[in-house]
């Protein structure tokens, strides 16, 4: 079993994902939002890769009578005409309970669409770090690889996703005595996790996208994005739709 890290989701289209579970993180902020929304009662989430597809998906669901919200950002801000933006603080149970969400973001939801050929796609954030790690321990005999994928920033590496993915990999490597094959990228992610795990807020305040969010007045999102293990929900994407699985007990 191989543990690998794709340092940007743009690596995904070139890979055979059919025997892999892809684990995607977009800490600032798409996968944090997805975890928060499902924890607060959203029924399902349809990730999108363009405004056109998002609006078509929304119209289809609305025409079928599904209670649906269209959500997402451009350059960090709520898209014009959308119901919600991409701040985890917006996805309260009042706002999303019982609703299906159509979700479009610059990197995170595009990474999810790009991973759709994988055997399974698991959505990771700090909120469900231990829950996802426990579930992966159970899944490990089912596939040839876990591909931990950084959503990043416009096709480039980013620190905060790598640190969170490194936390999940570190969890898989405990206790020692496993038989995983580990790539250098996966080893580097684990090292970054141990470097930053006790200063997550400082790390996201200093990273590129965290600095940008603070500049545009969205700094209050950062503490919400680094809360660890607030839920046992595991968002799982099958056939392009994300739904919640409850994690196995510790
Ligand atoms: C993304 O997908 O690029 C992000 O979630 C952007 C953001 O909302 O800050």
mmCIF file of C-alpha atoms and ligand atoms in Angstrom:
data_model
loop_
_atom_site.group_PDB
_atom_site.id
_atom_site.type_symbol
_atom_site.label_atom_id
_atom_site.label_comp_id
_atom_site.label_asym_id
_atom_site.label_seq_id
_atom_site.Cartn_x
_atom_site.Cartn_y
_atom_site.Cartn_z
ATOM 1 C CA UNK A 1 0.000 0.000 0.000
ATOM 2 C CA UNK A 2 1.408 3.322 -1.153
ATOM 3 C CA UNK A 3 1.009 6.612 0.719
ATOM 4 C CA UNK A 4 1.554 9.483 -1.695
ATOM 5 C CA UNK A 5 0.892 13.228 -1.801
ATOM 6 C CA UNK A 6 -0.083 15.197 -4.913
ATOM 7 C CA UNK A 7 1.412 18.622 -4.184
ATOM 8 C CA UNK A 8 -1.309 20.281 -6.294
ATOM 9 C CA UNK A 9 -4.603 18.900 -7.611
ATOM 10 C CA UNK A 10 -3.389 19.688 -11.126
ATOM 11 C CA UNK A 11 -1.405 16.416 -10.898
ATOM 12 C CA UNK A 12 -4.634 14.398 -10.775
ATOM 13 C CA UNK A 13 -5.670 14.377 -14.448
ATOM 14 C CA UNK A 14 -2.384 12.619 -15.402
ATOM 15 C CA UNK A 15 -2.805 9.759 -12.928
ATOM 16 C CA UNK A 16 -4.665 6.462 -12.935
ATOM 17 C CA UNK A 17 -6.868 6.850 -9.858
ATOM 18 C CA UNK A 18 -8.957 3.712 -10.306
ATOM 19 C CA UNK A 19 -7.165 1.793 -7.521
ATOM 20 C CA UNK A 20 -6.727 4.780 -5.217
ATOM 21 C CA UNK A 21 -8.614 6.484 -2.483
ATOM 22 C CA UNK A 22 -8.036 10.214 -2.981
ATOM 23 C CA UNK A 23 -8.093 12.319 0.184
ATOM 24 C CA UNK A 24 -8.519 16.028 -0.563
ATOM 25 C CA UNK A 25 -7.865 18.983 1.740
ATOM 26 C CA UNK A 26 -8.623 22.640 1.094
ATOM 27 C CA UNK A 27 -8.297 24.051 4.573
ATOM 28 C CA UNK A 28 -8.840 27.673 3.436
ATOM 29 C CA UNK A 29 -11.678 27.011 2.919
ATOM 30 C CA UNK A 30 -13.631 24.579 0.736
ATOM 31 C CA UNK A 31 -13.160 21.273 2.573
ATOM 32 C CA UNK A 32 -13.596 23.015 5.935
ATOM 33 C CA UNK A 33 -16.908 24.398 4.633
ATOM 34 C CA UNK A 34 -17.995 20.968 3.340
ATOM 35 C CA UNK A 35 -17.267 19.316 6.690
ATOM 36 C CA UNK A 36 -19.031 22.102 8.605
ATOM 37 C CA UNK A 37 -22.068 22.059 6.300
ATOM 38 C CA UNK A 38 -22.590 18.288 6.584
ATOM 39 C CA UNK A 39 -22.028 18.420 10.360
ATOM 40 C CA UNK A 40 -24.748 21.075 10.523
ATOM 41 C CA UNK A 41 -27.304 18.997 8.666
ATOM 42 C CA UNK A 42 -26.764 19.653 4.951
ATOM 43 C CA UNK A 43 -28.081 16.616 3.072
ATOM 44 C CA UNK A 44 -25.672 16.504 0.120
ATOM 45 C CA UNK A 45 -23.153 18.693 -1.691
ATOM 46 C CA UNK A 46 -22.561 18.857 -5.448
ATOM 47 C CA UNK A 47 -19.028 20.236 -6.077
ATOM 48 C CA UNK A 48 -18.605 22.164 -9.327
ATOM 49 C CA UNK A 49 -15.823 23.300 -11.635
ATOM 50 C CA UNK A 50 -17.492 26.296 -13.317
ATOM 51 C CA UNK A 51 -20.205 28.883 -12.744
ATOM 52 C CA UNK A 52 -22.093 27.596 -15.764
ATOM 53 C CA UNK A 53 -22.152 24.019 -14.439
ATOM 54 C CA UNK A 54 -23.038 25.225 -10.931
ATOM 55 C CA UNK A 55 -26.046 27.204 -12.158
ATOM 56 C CA UNK A 56 -27.210 24.318 -14.381
ATOM 57 C CA UNK A 57 -26.927 21.876 -11.465
ATOM 58 C CA UNK A 58 -28.795 24.285 -9.172
ATOM 59 C CA UNK A 59 -31.587 24.774 -11.740
ATOM 60 C CA UNK A 60 -31.942 20.999 -12.256
ATOM 61 C CA UNK A 61 -32.249 20.325 -8.523
ATOM 62 C CA UNK A 62 -34.587 23.266 -7.916
ATOM 63 C CA UNK A 63 -36.833 22.180 -10.820
ATOM 64 C CA UNK A 64 -37.051 18.701 -9.242
ATOM 65 C CA UNK A 65 -38.308 20.300 -5.997
ATOM 66 C CA UNK A 66 -35.091 19.707 -4.002
ATOM 67 C CA UNK A 67 -34.479 22.379 -1.310
ATOM 68 C CA UNK A 68 -31.172 23.679 -2.675
ATOM 69 C CA UNK A 69 -28.715 26.506 -2.088
ATOM 70 C CA UNK A 70 -25.975 27.638 -4.457
ATOM 71 C CA UNK A 71 -22.762 28.537 -2.636
ATOM 72 C CA UNK A 72 -19.226 29.569 -3.405
ATOM 73 C CA UNK A 73 -16.612 32.229 -3.891
ATOM 74 C CA UNK A 74 -14.571 34.074 -6.441
ATOM 75 C CA UNK A 75 -11.373 35.692 -5.157
ATOM 76 C CA UNK A 76 -12.655 34.854 -1.662
ATOM 77 C CA UNK A 77 -15.952 36.765 -1.935
ATOM 78 C CA UNK A 78 -19.467 35.363 -2.298
ATOM 79 C CA UNK A 79 -20.317 35.071 -5.994
ATOM 80 C CA UNK A 80 -22.984 37.470 -7.269
ATOM 81 C CA UNK A 81 -26.450 35.905 -7.104
ATOM 82 C CA UNK A 82 -25.318 32.994 -4.911
ATOM 83 C CA UNK A 83 -27.065 32.212 -1.607
ATOM 84 C CA UNK A 84 -23.914 31.722 0.469
ATOM 85 C CA UNK A 85 -20.202 32.396 0.034
ATOM 86 C CA UNK A 86 -17.403 30.103 1.216
ATOM 87 C CA UNK A 87 -16.955 31.004 4.880
ATOM 88 C CA UNK A 88 -17.404 28.124 7.342
ATOM 89 C CA UNK A 89 -19.118 30.632 9.656
ATOM 90 C CA UNK A 90 -22.017 30.962 7.188
ATOM 91 C CA UNK A 91 -22.818 27.234 7.087
ATOM 92 C CA UNK A 92 -24.781 27.106 10.357
ATOM 93 C CA UNK A 93 -27.574 24.600 10.969
ATOM 94 C CA UNK A 94 -30.071 27.437 10.530
ATOM 95 C CA UNK A 95 -28.710 28.108 7.067
ATOM 96 C CA UNK A 96 -28.096 24.581 5.748
ATOM 97 C CA UNK A 97 -29.989 21.942 7.717
ATOM 98 C CA UNK A 98 -32.114 19.841 5.356
ATOM 99 C CA UNK A 99 -30.653 21.588 2.301
ATOM 100 C CA UNK A 100 -28.704 20.284 -0.667
ATOM 101 C CA UNK A 101 -25.788 22.534 -1.641
ATOM 102 C CA UNK A 102 -24.267 23.276 -5.022
ATOM 103 C CA UNK A 103 -20.697 24.431 -4.286
ATOM 104 C CA UNK A 104 -18.184 26.227 -6.493
ATOM 105 C CA UNK A 105 -14.768 27.446 -5.331
ATOM 106 C CA UNK A 106 -11.550 28.442 -7.045
ATOM 107 C CA UNK A 107 -9.495 25.386 -6.083
ATOM 108 C CA UNK A 108 -11.189 22.987 -3.669
ATOM 109 C CA UNK A 109 -14.307 22.032 -5.598
ATOM 110 C CA UNK A 110 -12.327 21.906 -8.844
ATOM 111 C CA UNK A 111 -9.919 19.465 -7.156
ATOM 112 C CA UNK A 112 -12.915 17.335 -6.182
ATOM 113 C CA UNK A 113 -14.263 17.269 -9.725
ATOM 114 C CA UNK A 114 -10.769 16.356 -10.999
ATOM 115 C CA UNK A 115 -10.650 13.413 -8.552
ATOM 116 C CA UNK A 116 -13.953 11.926 -9.604
ATOM 117 C CA UNK A 117 -12.318 8.943 -11.378
ATOM 118 C CA UNK A 118 -10.905 7.711 -8.069
ATOM 119 C CA UNK A 119 -12.200 4.554 -6.422
ATOM 120 C CA UNK A 120 -13.381 6.821 -3.615
ATOM 121 C CA UNK A 121 -12.885 10.483 -2.661
ATOM 122 C CA UNK A 122 -12.660 11.480 1.004
ATOM 123 C CA UNK A 123 -12.868 15.095 2.138
ATOM 124 C CA UNK A 124 -10.465 16.117 4.888
ATOM 125 C CA UNK A 125 -10.261 19.187 7.119
ATOM 126 C CA UNK A 126 -8.847 19.774 10.581
ATOM 127 C CA UNK A 127 -12.436 19.413 11.854
ATOM 128 C CA UNK A 128 -12.497 15.697 10.998
ATOM 129 C CA UNK A 129 -8.795 14.798 11.036
ATOM 130 C CA UNK A 130 -8.994 11.883 13.512
ATOM 131 C CA UNK A 131 -12.276 10.590 12.072
ATOM 132 C CA UNK A 132 -10.855 10.404 8.543
ATOM 133 C CA UNK A 133 -7.659 8.762 9.783
ATOM 134 C CA UNK A 134 -9.659 6.049 11.586
ATOM 135 C CA UNK A 135 -11.736 5.390 8.473
ATOM 136 C CA UNK A 136 -8.636 5.121 6.264
ATOM 137 C CA UNK A 137 -7.140 2.541 8.627
ATOM 138 C CA UNK A 138 -10.174 0.356 7.883
ATOM 139 C CA UNK A 139 -10.042 0.997 4.120
ATOM 140 C CA UNK A 140 -6.372 0.208 3.647
ATOM 141 C CA UNK A 141 -6.784 -3.350 2.337
ATOM 142 C CA UNK A 142 -9.254 -2.278 -0.319
ATOM 143 C CA UNK A 143 -7.000 -0.247 -2.638
ATOM 144 C CA UNK A 144 -3.390 0.059 -3.813
ATOM 145 C CA UNK A 145 -2.799 3.673 -2.745
ATOM 146 C CA UNK A 146 -3.993 6.589 -0.707
ATOM 147 C CA UNK A 147 -3.338 9.754 -2.700
ATOM 148 C CA UNK A 148 -3.445 12.759 -0.359
ATOM 149 C CA UNK A 149 -4.149 15.797 -2.506
ATOM 150 C CA UNK A 150 -3.338 19.441 -1.860
ATOM 151 C CA UNK A 151 -5.959 21.769 -3.370
ATOM 152 C CA UNK A 152 -3.440 24.614 -3.216
ATOM 153 C CA UNK A 153 -3.756 27.996 -4.787
ATOM 154 C CA UNK A 154 -4.339 28.192 -8.502
ATOM 155 C CA UNK A 155 -2.335 25.098 -9.266
ATOM 156 C CA UNK A 156 0.460 25.801 -6.820
ATOM 157 C CA UNK A 157 1.497 24.068 -3.601
ATOM 158 C CA UNK A 158 0.162 25.422 -0.323
ATOM 159 C CA UNK A 159 1.273 24.857 3.226
ATOM 160 C CA UNK A 160 -1.998 24.559 5.153
ATOM 161 C CA UNK A 161 -3.450 21.698 3.077
ATOM 162 C CA UNK A 162 -0.144 19.831 3.236
ATOM 163 C CA UNK A 163 0.041 20.163 7.039
ATOM 164 C CA UNK A 164 -3.472 18.752 7.454
ATOM 165 C CA UNK A 165 -2.853 15.888 5.008
ATOM 166 C CA UNK A 166 0.420 15.225 6.848
ATOM 167 C CA UNK A 167 -1.621 14.865 10.053
ATOM 168 C CA UNK A 168 -3.726 12.120 8.487
ATOM 169 C CA UNK A 169 -0.625 10.337 7.176
ATOM 170 C CA UNK A 170 1.061 10.662 10.591
ATOM 171 C CA UNK A 171 -2.027 9.016 12.122
ATOM 172 C CA UNK A 172 -1.743 6.088 9.702
ATOM 173 C CA UNK A 173 1.911 5.583 10.628
ATOM 174 C CA UNK A 174 1.054 5.216 14.323
ATOM 175 C CA UNK A 175 1.750 2.824 15.944
ATOM 176 C CA UNK A 176 4.981 1.877 14.144
ATOM 177 C CA UNK A 177 5.190 -1.530 12.481
ATOM 178 C CA UNK A 178 3.008 -0.755 9.442
ATOM 179 C CA UNK A 179 3.982 -1.897 5.951
ATOM 180 C CA UNK A 180 3.228 1.268 3.977
ATOM 181 C CA UNK A 181 5.429 2.403 1.122
ATOM 182 C CA UNK A 182 5.850 6.167 1.644
ATOM 183 C CA UNK A 183 6.857 8.666 -1.030
ATOM 184 C CA UNK A 184 9.147 11.597 -0.256
ATOM 185 C CA UNK A 185 6.185 13.972 -0.691
ATOM 186 C CA UNK A 186 4.215 12.028 1.943
ATOM 187 C CA UNK A 187 7.203 12.034 4.292
ATOM 188 C CA UNK A 188 7.599 15.798 3.837
ATOM 189 C CA UNK A 189 3.901 16.319 4.647
ATOM 190 C CA UNK A 190 4.306 14.365 7.887
ATOM 191 C CA UNK A 191 7.374 16.433 8.807
ATOM 192 C CA UNK A 192 5.443 19.662 8.147
ATOM 193 C CA UNK A 193 2.571 18.420 10.306
ATOM 194 C CA UNK A 194 4.901 17.812 13.247
ATOM 195 C CA UNK A 195 6.516 21.210 12.685
ATOM 196 C CA UNK A 196 3.209 23.143 12.765
ATOM 197 C CA UNK A 197 0.702 21.021 14.696
ATOM 198 C CA UNK A 198 0.976 23.086 17.877
ATOM 199 C CA UNK A 199 0.718 26.443 16.073
ATOM 200 C CA UNK A 200 -1.979 25.917 13.468
ATOM 201 C CA UNK A 201 -3.536 29.369 13.827
ATOM 202 C CA UNK A 202 -0.196 31.084 13.434
ATOM 203 C CA UNK A 203 0.550 28.865 10.421
ATOM 204 C CA UNK A 204 -2.671 29.829 8.596
ATOM 205 C CA UNK A 205 -2.222 33.495 9.486
ATOM 206 C CA UNK A 206 1.222 33.445 7.854
ATOM 207 C CA UNK A 207 0.487 31.310 4.781
ATOM 208 C CA UNK A 208 -0.245 32.951 1.396
ATOM 209 C CA UNK A 209 -3.980 32.384 1.256
ATOM 210 C CA UNK A 210 -4.419 33.141 4.968
ATOM 211 C CA UNK A 211 -2.718 36.516 4.465
ATOM 212 C CA UNK A 212 -4.986 37.194 1.491
ATOM 213 C CA UNK A 213 -8.149 36.349 3.451
ATOM 214 C CA UNK A 214 -7.049 38.705 6.235
ATOM 215 C CA UNK A 215 -6.372 41.479 3.687
ATOM 216 C CA UNK A 216 -9.908 41.217 2.285
ATOM 217 C CA UNK A 217 -11.491 41.271 5.762
ATOM 218 C CA UNK A 218 -12.120 37.536 6.190
ATOM 219 C CA UNK A 219 -9.549 36.922 8.941
ATOM 220 C CA UNK A 220 -12.270 35.665 11.316
ATOM 221 C CA UNK A 221 -12.514 32.541 9.188
ATOM 222 C CA UNK A 222 -8.993 31.460 10.098
ATOM 223 C CA UNK A 223 -9.608 30.303 13.707
ATOM 224 C CA UNK A 224 -12.700 28.447 12.451
ATOM 225 C CA UNK A 225 -10.579 26.605 9.878
ATOM 226 C CA UNK A 226 -8.025 25.248 12.356
ATOM 227 C CA UNK A 227 -10.354 23.739 14.946
ATOM 228 C CA UNK A 228 -9.246 20.131 15.304
ATOM 229 C CA UNK A 229 -11.541 17.108 15.702
ATOM 230 C CA UNK A 230 -14.839 18.913 16.159
ATOM 231 C CA UNK A 231 -16.790 16.228 14.304
ATOM 232 C CA UNK A 232 -16.759 12.523 13.414
ATOM 233 C CA UNK A 233 -18.429 13.196 10.049
ATOM 234 C CA UNK A 234 -16.573 11.922 6.984
ATOM 235 C CA UNK A 235 -17.691 13.569 3.741
ATOM 236 C CA UNK A 236 -17.447 10.993 0.971
ATOM 237 C CA UNK A 237 -17.880 11.746 -2.725
ATOM 238 C CA UNK A 238 -19.509 9.090 -4.929
ATOM 239 C CA UNK A 239 -20.671 9.770 -8.489
ATOM 240 C CA UNK A 240 -20.035 13.490 -8.041
ATOM 241 C CA UNK A 241 -22.155 13.862 -4.900
ATOM 242 C CA UNK A 242 -20.766 14.345 -1.385
ATOM 243 C CA UNK A 243 -22.613 12.880 1.572
ATOM 244 C CA UNK A 244 -21.741 12.283 5.213
ATOM 245 C CA UNK A 245 -20.617 9.017 6.692
ATOM 246 C CA UNK A 246 -20.282 8.760 10.453
ATOM 247 C CA UNK A 247 -16.790 7.707 11.499
ATOM 248 C CA UNK A 248 -16.103 4.376 13.192
ATOM 249 C CA UNK A 249 -15.745 4.740 16.978
ATOM 250 C CA UNK A 250 -12.194 5.358 18.244
HETATM 251 C C1 LIG B 1 -10.700 27.586 -2.925
HETATM 252 O O1 LIG B 1 -11.336 26.597 -3.273
HETATM 253 O O2 LIG B 1 -9.820 28.087 -3.601
HETATM 254 C C2 LIG B 1 -10.938 28.229 -1.614
HETATM 255 O O3 LIG B 1 -11.778 27.530 -0.826
HETATM 256 C C3 LIG B 1 -10.918 29.712 -1.695
HETATM 257 C C4 LIG B 1 -11.523 30.435 -0.520
HETATM 258 O O4 LIG B 1 -12.726 30.422 -0.367
HETATM 259 O O5 LIG B 1 -10.826 31.051 0.256
#
